[in-house]
Short mmCIF file of C-alpha atoms and ligand atoms in Angstrom, two decimals:
data_model
loop_
_atom_site.label_atom_id
_atom_site.label_comp_id
_atom_site.label_asym_id
_atom_site.label_seq_id
_atom_site.Cartn_x
_atom_site.Cartn_y
_atom_site.Cartn_z
CA MET A 285 94.28 109.86 109.54
CA ALA A 286 91.29 111.82 108.09
CA LYS A 287 90.22 115.19 109.08
CA VAL A 288 86.76 115.27 110.81
CA PHE A 289 84.97 118.32 112.17
CA ASN A 290 84.33 118.21 115.93
CA TRP A 291 81.57 120.88 116.99
CA GLN A 292 82.27 120.29 120.63
CA ILE A 293 85.89 121.53 120.30
CA GLY A 294 85.09 124.09 117.60
CA ARG A 295 87.51 122.52 114.95
CA GLU A 296 88.77 119.90 112.62
CA MET A 297 90.58 117.19 114.36
CA ASP A 298 92.57 113.84 113.33
CA TYR A 299 90.59 110.57 113.34
CA PRO A 300 91.45 107.24 111.65
CA TYR A 301 88.30 107.11 109.72
CA ALA A 302 86.41 109.77 107.44
CA GLU A 303 83.52 111.72 108.83
CA ALA A 304 80.13 110.17 108.43
CA HIS A 305 77.03 110.75 110.65
CA PRO A 306 73.73 108.60 111.47
CA LYS A 307 70.28 109.72 110.59
CA LYS A 308 69.34 110.16 114.31
CA GLN A 309 71.85 110.19 117.07
CA PHE A 310 71.13 108.45 120.49
CA VAL A 311 71.66 110.94 123.11
CA ALA A 312 70.63 111.68 126.77
CA VAL A 313 70.69 114.60 128.99
CA PHE A 314 71.56 114.29 132.92
CA ASN A 315 70.60 116.99 135.42
CA THR A 316 73.27 116.19 137.87
CA ASN A 317 71.56 118.66 140.20
CA ARG A 318 68.80 116.20 141.02
CA CYS A 319 70.57 112.80 141.41
CA ILE A 320 70.24 111.00 144.89
CA ALA A 321 72.97 108.32 143.93
CA CYS A 322 70.31 105.53 144.74
CA GLN A 323 72.06 103.48 142.13
CA THR A 324 68.58 102.24 140.62
CA CYS A 325 69.90 102.85 137.14
CA SER A 326 73.07 101.01 137.79
CA MET A 327 70.94 97.86 139.15
CA ALA A 328 68.37 98.17 136.24
CA CYS A 329 71.49 97.88 133.93
CA LYS A 330 73.16 95.18 136.09
CA SER A 331 69.76 92.84 136.25
CA THR A 332 69.24 93.11 132.57
CA TRP A 333 72.70 92.53 130.75
CA THR A 334 75.57 91.83 133.09
CA TYR A 335 74.51 89.11 135.73
CA SER A 336 76.24 86.38 133.89
CA PRO A 337 79.63 84.77 134.80
CA GLY A 338 82.61 86.70 133.69
CA GLN A 339 80.56 89.95 134.01
CA GLU A 340 80.61 90.23 137.79
CA TYR A 341 82.83 93.40 137.81
CA MET A 342 80.90 94.95 134.79
CA TRP A 343 78.70 98.16 135.85
CA TRP A 344 77.93 99.51 132.09
CA ASN A 345 76.02 102.35 134.21
CA ASN A 346 77.91 103.44 137.22
CA VAL A 347 77.28 106.58 139.28
CA GLU A 348 80.39 107.82 140.99
CA SER A 349 81.06 110.73 143.64
CA LYS A 350 83.05 113.28 142.31
CA PRO A 351 86.06 114.50 142.86
CA TYR A 352 87.36 111.33 144.49
CA GLY A 353 85.18 108.55 143.15
CA GLY A 354 85.72 106.88 139.82
CA TYR A 355 85.14 103.46 138.14
CA PRO A 356 87.61 102.13 137.16
CA ARG A 357 89.47 104.12 139.88
CA ASN A 358 91.01 107.59 138.80
CA TRP A 359 90.01 106.86 135.18
CA ASP A 360 89.63 110.62 134.32
CA VAL A 361 92.60 111.92 136.45
CA GLN A 362 94.88 109.18 134.89
CA LEU A 363 94.04 110.35 131.30
CA LEU A 364 94.22 113.93 132.02
CA ALA A 365 97.52 113.64 133.20
CA LYS A 366 98.74 111.69 130.38
CA LEU A 367 97.25 114.11 128.00
CA GLU A 368 99.15 116.87 129.75
CA LYS A 369 102.34 114.99 129.94
CA ALA A 370 102.11 114.78 126.12
CA ASN A 371 101.12 118.31 125.49
CA PRO A 372 102.49 120.35 128.51
CA ASN A 373 100.31 123.67 129.27
CA GLY A 374 98.52 122.73 126.11
CA GLN A 375 95.10 121.88 127.03
CA LYS A 376 93.40 125.45 126.77
CA TRP A 377 90.36 126.99 124.89
CA ASP A 378 89.94 130.08 123.06
CA PRO A 379 86.47 131.52 123.82
CA LYS A 380 87.03 134.31 121.14
CA THR A 381 86.10 131.98 118.24
CA LYS A 382 82.81 131.17 119.76
CA GLY A 383 80.29 130.78 116.84
CA LYS A 384 77.39 128.78 115.30
CA LYS A 385 79.94 125.92 114.60
CA SER A 386 81.77 126.33 117.87
CA PRO A 387 79.53 127.20 120.53
CA PHE A 388 82.27 126.95 123.16
CA GLY A 389 84.99 128.47 121.35
CA THR A 390 87.90 126.28 120.15
CA TYR A 391 89.97 123.80 121.90
CA GLU A 392 93.68 124.53 121.19
CA GLY A 393 95.07 121.46 123.10
CA LYS A 394 95.48 118.03 121.68
CA THR A 395 92.48 115.47 121.74
CA ILE A 396 93.26 111.85 122.37
CA PHE A 397 93.72 110.93 118.76
CA GLU A 398 96.16 113.70 118.16
CA ALA A 399 98.34 113.02 121.24
CA ALA A 400 98.82 109.35 120.58
CA GLY A 401 102.20 108.27 120.31
CA ARG A 402 104.19 106.36 117.44
CA ASN A 403 102.30 102.99 116.53
CA GLU A 404 99.06 104.20 118.64
CA LYS A 405 95.84 105.30 117.39
CA VAL A 406 94.73 106.63 120.47
CA LEU A 407 96.29 107.88 123.72
CA GLY A 408 95.07 105.76 126.32
CA TYR A 409 95.70 103.25 128.94
CA LEU A 410 94.48 99.79 130.32
CA PRO A 411 93.13 99.90 133.87
CA LYS A 412 94.58 97.39 136.30
CA ASP A 413 92.40 94.47 137.61
CA LYS A 414 92.38 96.44 141.20
CA GLU A 415 91.09 99.48 139.75
CA TRP A 416 87.77 97.95 138.72
CA ALA A 417 87.33 96.26 142.13
CA THR A 418 85.62 99.29 143.91
CA PRO A 419 83.17 100.86 141.76
CA ASN A 420 81.43 103.13 144.46
CA LEU A 421 84.64 103.97 146.58
CA TYR A 422 84.60 107.53 148.15
CA GLU A 423 80.87 107.66 147.86
CA ASP A 424 79.59 110.69 149.46
CA THR A 425 83.12 111.87 150.30
CA SER A 426 83.43 115.74 150.15
CA THR A 427 86.38 117.81 149.79
CA LYS A 428 88.05 119.23 152.90
CA TYR A 429 86.04 121.49 154.99
CA GLU A 430 86.84 123.65 158.14
CA ARG A 431 84.47 122.75 160.95
CA GLU A 432 82.36 125.46 162.71
CA GLY A 433 82.83 124.22 166.30
CA LYS A 434 83.77 120.70 167.52
CA ILE A 435 81.32 118.77 165.72
CA GLY A 436 79.92 121.61 163.49
CA LEU A 437 78.94 121.81 159.78
CA ALA A 438 81.48 123.13 157.19
CA LYS A 439 82.38 126.70 157.95
CA GLY A 440 80.71 128.75 155.06
CA GLY A 441 80.47 125.87 153.00
CA VAL A 442 76.69 125.78 152.36
CA GLN A 443 76.32 129.17 150.26
CA LEU A 444 75.87 129.25 146.74
CA PRO A 445 77.28 130.06 144.00
CA GLU A 446 80.19 127.63 145.27
CA HIS A 447 80.40 125.45 148.24
CA LYS A 448 83.87 125.42 149.92
CA ALA A 449 83.23 121.78 150.63
CA TRP A 450 81.49 119.83 148.15
CA PHE A 451 80.86 116.44 146.06
CA PHE A 452 78.42 115.58 143.43
CA TYR A 453 77.17 112.40 141.73
CA LEU A 454 78.33 111.61 138.26
CA GLN A 455 76.17 109.24 136.26
CA ARG A 456 78.16 107.35 133.46
CA LEU A 457 77.53 104.99 130.62
CA CYS A 458 78.92 104.68 127.15
CA ASN A 459 78.43 107.74 125.39
CA HIS A 460 77.78 106.30 122.00
CA CYS A 461 80.58 108.85 120.73
CA THR A 462 80.17 110.55 117.30
CA TYR A 463 83.96 109.57 116.92
CA PRO A 464 84.40 106.56 119.18
CA ALA A 465 87.97 105.90 120.43
CA CYS A 466 87.13 102.29 121.04
CA LEU A 467 86.21 101.72 117.21
CA ALA A 468 89.40 103.80 116.16
CA ALA A 469 91.50 101.62 118.12
CA CYS A 470 89.93 97.96 117.26
CA PRO A 471 92.41 96.24 114.94
CA ARG A 472 89.66 93.64 114.01
CA LYS A 473 87.16 96.28 112.83
CA ALA A 474 84.68 94.60 115.26
CA ILE A 475 83.29 98.04 116.53
CA TYR A 476 80.66 99.72 114.65
CA LYS A 477 78.32 102.64 114.82
CA ARG A 478 74.81 102.00 113.49
CA LYS A 479 73.33 104.33 110.84
CA GLU A 480 70.10 104.55 112.00
CA ASP A 481 70.34 105.82 115.58
CA GLY A 482 74.44 106.34 116.02
CA VAL A 483 74.33 103.39 118.93
CA VAL A 484 78.12 101.98 118.93
CA LEU A 485 78.19 98.06 119.20
CA ILE A 486 80.78 95.43 119.50
CA ASP A 487 80.40 92.48 116.96
CA GLN A 488 80.69 89.62 119.44
CA LYS A 489 81.71 87.30 116.74
CA ARG A 490 84.63 89.66 115.30
CA CYS A 491 86.03 90.68 118.61
CA ARG A 492 89.12 88.59 119.81
CA GLY A 493 89.29 90.31 123.15
CA TYR A 494 92.46 92.12 122.42
CA ARG A 495 91.31 94.99 124.65
CA LYS A 496 92.21 97.82 122.48
CA CYS A 497 89.13 99.18 122.91
CA MET A 498 89.62 99.32 126.75
CA GLU A 499 92.76 100.92 126.21
CA ALA A 500 91.55 103.76 124.12
CA CYS A 501 87.93 104.43 125.43
CA PRO A 502 88.74 107.74 127.43
CA TYR A 503 85.63 106.97 129.44
CA LYS A 504 86.42 103.30 130.14
CA LYS A 505 83.42 101.88 129.14
CA PRO A 506 84.12 98.83 126.99
CA MET A 507 84.75 95.75 129.66
CA TYR A 508 86.32 92.41 128.99
CA ASN A 509 84.21 89.38 129.81
CA THR A 510 86.64 87.06 131.83
CA ASP A 511 84.32 84.24 130.87
CA THR A 512 84.08 84.51 127.21
CA ARG A 513 87.31 86.36 126.42
CA ILE A 514 85.44 89.00 124.38
CA THR A 515 84.96 92.46 125.13
CA GLU A 516 81.36 93.82 126.03
CA LYS A 517 79.91 97.35 126.42
CA CYS A 518 76.69 99.11 126.75
CA ILE A 519 74.28 98.45 123.75
CA ALA A 520 72.01 101.49 124.41
CA CYS A 521 69.35 98.71 125.19
CA TYR A 522 68.89 98.63 121.34
CA PRO A 523 66.06 96.23 121.36
CA ARG A 524 63.80 98.92 123.39
CA LEU A 525 65.24 101.52 121.19
CA GLU A 526 63.43 99.50 118.29
CA GLY A 527 60.40 99.21 120.07
CA LYS A 528 60.99 95.48 120.65
CA ASP A 529 59.54 95.73 124.47
CA PRO A 530 55.95 94.70 124.74
CA LEU A 531 55.25 97.66 127.00
CA THR A 532 55.25 100.56 124.49
CA LYS A 533 53.52 98.28 121.63
CA GLY A 534 56.26 98.68 118.81
CA LYS A 535 57.01 102.52 119.79
CA PRO A 536 60.76 103.29 120.64
CA MET A 537 61.44 103.08 124.31
CA GLU A 538 64.08 104.64 126.57
CA THR A 539 66.75 102.44 128.01
CA ARG A 540 66.53 100.32 131.19
CA CYS A 541 68.66 102.97 133.13
CA MET A 542 66.95 106.15 131.86
CA GLY A 543 63.34 104.47 132.58
CA ALA A 544 64.31 103.32 136.06
CA CYS A 545 65.93 106.81 137.27
CA VAL A 546 64.13 107.60 140.78
CA GLY A 547 65.48 111.00 140.78
CA GLN A 548 63.93 112.03 137.50
CA ILE A 549 67.25 113.40 136.46
CA ARG A 550 67.50 111.63 132.95
CA LEU A 551 65.91 112.31 129.62
CA GLN A 552 66.99 110.12 126.56
CA GLY A 553 65.95 110.04 122.85
CA LEU A 554 67.08 110.15 119.27
CA ALA A 555 68.28 113.73 118.55
CA GLU A 556 68.15 115.37 115.27
CA LEU A 557 71.24 116.03 113.44
CA ASP A 558 72.11 118.44 110.61
CA LYS A 559 74.27 117.35 107.69
CA ASP A 560 77.42 118.16 109.33
CA GLY A 561 76.34 116.14 112.53
CA GLN A 562 75.55 119.23 114.79
CA LEU A 563 72.37 118.88 116.73
CA THR A 564 69.58 121.14 114.91
CA LYS A 565 68.50 124.14 116.61
CA ASN A 566 65.22 124.65 114.93
CA SER A 567 63.44 121.29 116.43
CA LYS A 568 61.01 120.69 118.82
CA ASN A 569 62.97 117.59 120.06
CA PRO A 570 63.60 118.39 123.63
CA LEU A 571 67.21 117.08 123.68
CA ASN A 572 67.97 119.34 120.64
CA TYR A 573 66.37 122.17 122.83
CA LEU A 574 68.21 121.45 125.92
CA ILE A 575 71.64 121.14 124.34
CA ASN A 576 71.73 123.32 121.46
CA VAL A 577 69.24 126.05 121.99
CA ALA A 578 68.61 126.56 126.05
CA LYS A 579 72.35 125.49 125.98
CA VAL A 580 72.41 124.10 129.55
CA ALA A 581 73.55 120.40 128.99
CA LEU A 582 77.38 119.92 128.24
CA PRO A 583 79.26 117.01 126.81
CA LEU A 584 82.02 115.25 129.49
CA TYR A 585 85.62 116.02 128.84
CA PRO A 586 85.03 117.20 125.38
CA GLN A 587 88.64 117.88 125.07
CA PHE A 588 89.40 114.22 124.76
CA GLY A 589 87.83 114.64 121.29
CA THR A 590 85.16 111.68 120.88
CA GLU A 591 82.27 114.07 120.73
CA PRO A 592 80.34 112.09 123.54
CA ASN A 593 76.43 111.99 123.22
CA ILE A 594 75.69 111.99 126.97
CA TYR A 595 75.23 115.75 128.15
CA TYR A 596 75.11 116.95 131.60
CA ILE A 597 73.44 119.88 133.34
CA PRO A 598 76.32 120.87 135.76
CA PRO A 599 75.83 120.92 139.37
CA ARG A 600 75.60 124.44 140.56
CA TRP A 601 77.50 124.42 143.81
CA VAL A 602 80.82 123.05 142.49
CA PRO A 603 83.82 125.21 141.89
CA ARG A 604 83.93 126.66 138.33
CA PRO A 605 87.47 125.76 137.45
CA TYR A 606 86.62 121.91 138.07
CA LEU A 607 83.42 122.12 136.12
CA VAL A 608 85.03 124.07 133.16
CA GLN A 609 87.89 121.01 133.28
CA MET A 610 85.06 118.51 133.18
CA PHE A 611 82.60 120.04 130.83
CA GLY A 612 84.49 122.55 128.90
CA PRO A 613 84.01 126.41 128.91
CA GLY A 614 80.13 126.19 128.54
CA ALA A 615 79.82 125.30 132.20
CA LEU A 616 79.64 128.99 133.36
CA GLU A 617 76.91 129.97 130.96
CA ALA A 618 74.89 126.82 131.52
CA ILE A 619 74.94 127.22 135.20
CA GLU A 620 73.74 130.89 134.65
CA ARG A 621 70.86 129.71 132.47
CA TYR A 622 69.91 126.86 134.61
CA ASN A 623 69.88 129.23 137.64
CA ASN A 624 67.83 131.81 135.56
CA PRO A 625 65.53 129.57 133.67
CA THR A 626 63.14 130.95 130.72
CA ARG A 627 59.68 130.02 130.66
CA GLU A 628 60.35 127.30 127.96
CA LEU A 629 63.08 125.68 129.86
CA ILE A 630 61.03 125.33 133.07
CA ALA A 631 58.59 123.73 130.81
CA VAL A 632 60.95 121.12 128.94
CA LEU A 633 62.39 120.33 132.42
CA GLN A 634 59.02 118.52 133.31
CA LEU A 635 59.38 116.13 130.53
CA PHE A 636 61.96 114.07 132.66
CA ARG A 637 60.95 110.57 133.65
CA ARG A 638 57.13 111.17 132.86
CA SER A 639 57.05 108.43 130.47
CA GLN A 640 59.32 105.57 129.19
CA GLU A 641 58.25 106.07 125.44
CA ILE A 642 60.78 108.04 123.61
CA ILE A 643 59.61 112.12 123.20
CA PHE A 644 60.17 113.21 119.81
CA SER A 645 58.70 116.53 119.81
CA TYR A 646 56.99 118.62 122.61
CA GLY A 647 54.46 121.76 122.57
CA ILE A 648 53.48 124.17 125.34
CA GLU A 649 50.33 125.52 126.26
CA LYS A 650 50.65 128.75 128.12
CA GLY A 651 49.01 128.78 131.47
CA PRO A 652 48.20 131.42 134.29
CA LYS A 653 50.87 133.03 136.39
CA ALA A 654 51.60 130.64 139.52
CA PHE A 655 53.72 133.19 141.72
CA GLU A 656 56.04 135.93 141.50
CA THR A 657 59.41 136.18 143.68
CA THR A 658 63.02 137.40 143.42
CA ILE A 659 65.77 134.84 143.15
CA ARG A 660 69.42 136.26 143.86
CA GLY A 661 68.14 139.79 143.36
CA LYS A 662 66.40 139.05 139.91
CA PRO A 663 62.65 139.06 139.50
CA PHE A 664 61.18 135.75 138.60
CA THR A 665 57.91 134.55 137.63
CA LEU A 666 56.36 131.14 137.32
CA TYR A 667 53.62 130.38 135.16
CA ASN A 668 51.65 127.17 135.00
CA ASP A 669 52.17 126.21 131.60
CA THR A 670 51.32 122.46 130.10
CA VAL A 671 53.77 120.84 128.44
CA ILE A 672 52.91 118.11 125.92
CA ALA A 673 55.02 115.05 124.88
CA TYR A 674 54.45 113.74 121.20
CA ASP A 675 55.80 110.43 119.98
CA GLU A 676 57.56 110.11 116.29
CA GLY A 677 54.07 110.16 114.38
CA GLY A 678 53.02 113.29 116.25
CA GLN A 679 50.63 111.56 118.67
CA GLU A 680 50.47 112.85 122.11
CA ILE A 681 52.17 110.62 124.64
CA PHE A 682 51.30 112.64 127.89
CA ARG A 683 50.75 116.13 128.76
CA THR A 684 51.98 117.66 132.54
CA ASN A 685 51.84 121.07 134.20
CA VAL A 686 54.78 123.31 135.62
CA GLU A 687 52.89 123.61 138.91
CA GLU A 688 52.61 120.10 140.85
CA PRO A 689 49.25 119.46 142.21
CA ILE A 690 49.28 119.41 146.18
CA TYR A 691 47.45 116.48 147.82
CA VAL A 692 46.22 117.08 151.23
CA ARG A 693 45.48 114.00 153.39
CA PRO A 694 42.26 114.11 155.11
CA LYS A 695 42.28 114.64 158.80
CA ASP A 696 40.61 111.46 159.63
CA ARG A 697 43.11 109.46 157.65
CA THR A 698 46.43 110.90 158.56
CA ASN A 699 48.07 107.42 159.04
CA ALA A 700 47.09 106.10 155.41
CA VAL A 701 48.14 106.84 151.99
S1 SF4 B 920 82.28 105.87 125.61
FE1 SF4 B 920 83.96 104.73 124.87
S2 SF4 B 920 83.07 102.74 124.32
FE2 SF4 B 920 81.24 104.21 124.37
S3 SF4 B 920 81.55 104.93 122.30
FE3 SF4 B 920 82.74 106.36 123.32
S4 SF4 B 920 84.99 105.45 122.95
FE4 SF4 B 920 83.44 103.81 122.52
S1 SF4 B 921 68.59 106.30 139.32
FE1 SF4 B 921 68.65 108.33 138.87
S2 SF4 B 921 68.57 109.14 140.76
FE2 SF4 B 921 69.23 107.27 141.24
S3 SF4 B 921 71.56 107.12 140.98
FE3 SF4 B 921 70.76 106.86 138.80
S4 SF4 B 921 70.70 108.63 137.97
FE4 SF4 B 921 70.94 109.17 140.28
#
């Protein structure tokens, strides 16, 4: 095993291949606070890539209700239990080591590469057929709550900072990991990570359908095609990334699931990396800003060790221990920062879903004060700044304001749009 540096866990770790990084990395940020579970993203992906025979059960993009939902069923709970069994009471973080190269401190437990048994590359499991059968089981199911009266609402369950009864929507697709477990486990070397954008692909000609990638991927995102007997996975809509879709006339475009998001929770692009593979700080790329400057977006289960590249703004109302287990120890500060946003963060959050073209950088023009108030005991001022999105060549794609315009329907046309 080679030693590679994983900045999300703040330390070196074992990985079967030597460290190498792409020029840019396919990255997305999902704001879980805004998702309405409409599944438009799931349908956009399904109707583009997985509508053929043998793909019936496949949802490369899915949205599950946590804590009970999961596709395949209990994928995360099963792996967390295996990790715990392999290294009892060891999955802890040391926050004292927080620094430039380890923004969340150091993970002292074992990753799925380090916890692998003899003759195994990765600690994993192969889901049973029935575990794929119910992709949205437990949708909208909350944790137990005490009723107020006979048919009342949850007793004390609606107060921030943490609701007593809760659930939230988790949007999931392949994380196009920096250290993919699928790639590590493939005996055919059929999986590769593209140098230009970090997209992880399965070479359909080399794959023989051994399903070692399905067993190894902690997020369970490679899927076996029962018709072709070859394994498939999310391809990050790479023809769109390459500007092959006629809509943007040769310019890089976001994936189908991102572009279709009704809740406007998703922003995807190509992040800038430093020579060690960490997202740069001094960039005007909105993804670099949200992840490594504003630090409001976090990786999903960083302790697994694959350095996933889909990041989440955690749901504000969920009990903190659950969030720390799911998004690492950065969850507490991320929520604090999202709850008390800076002027720049408010502006950058307006970039979500205003265009399908990939935003490579942004600029902000300061605007007048819109209003002042107090939020959770702290003074807060909102400015109507203008945020401008630029393409790779520095050309403006669009500009938008912090304050949304108010349209008043004329009295004589109350029944018309
Ligand atoms: S999420 Fe799974 S399938 Fe995707 S790159 Fe990571 S390990 Fe591979
Ligand atoms: S389209 Fe957006 S809002 Fe709807 S389920 Fe998907 S991520 Fe959530």
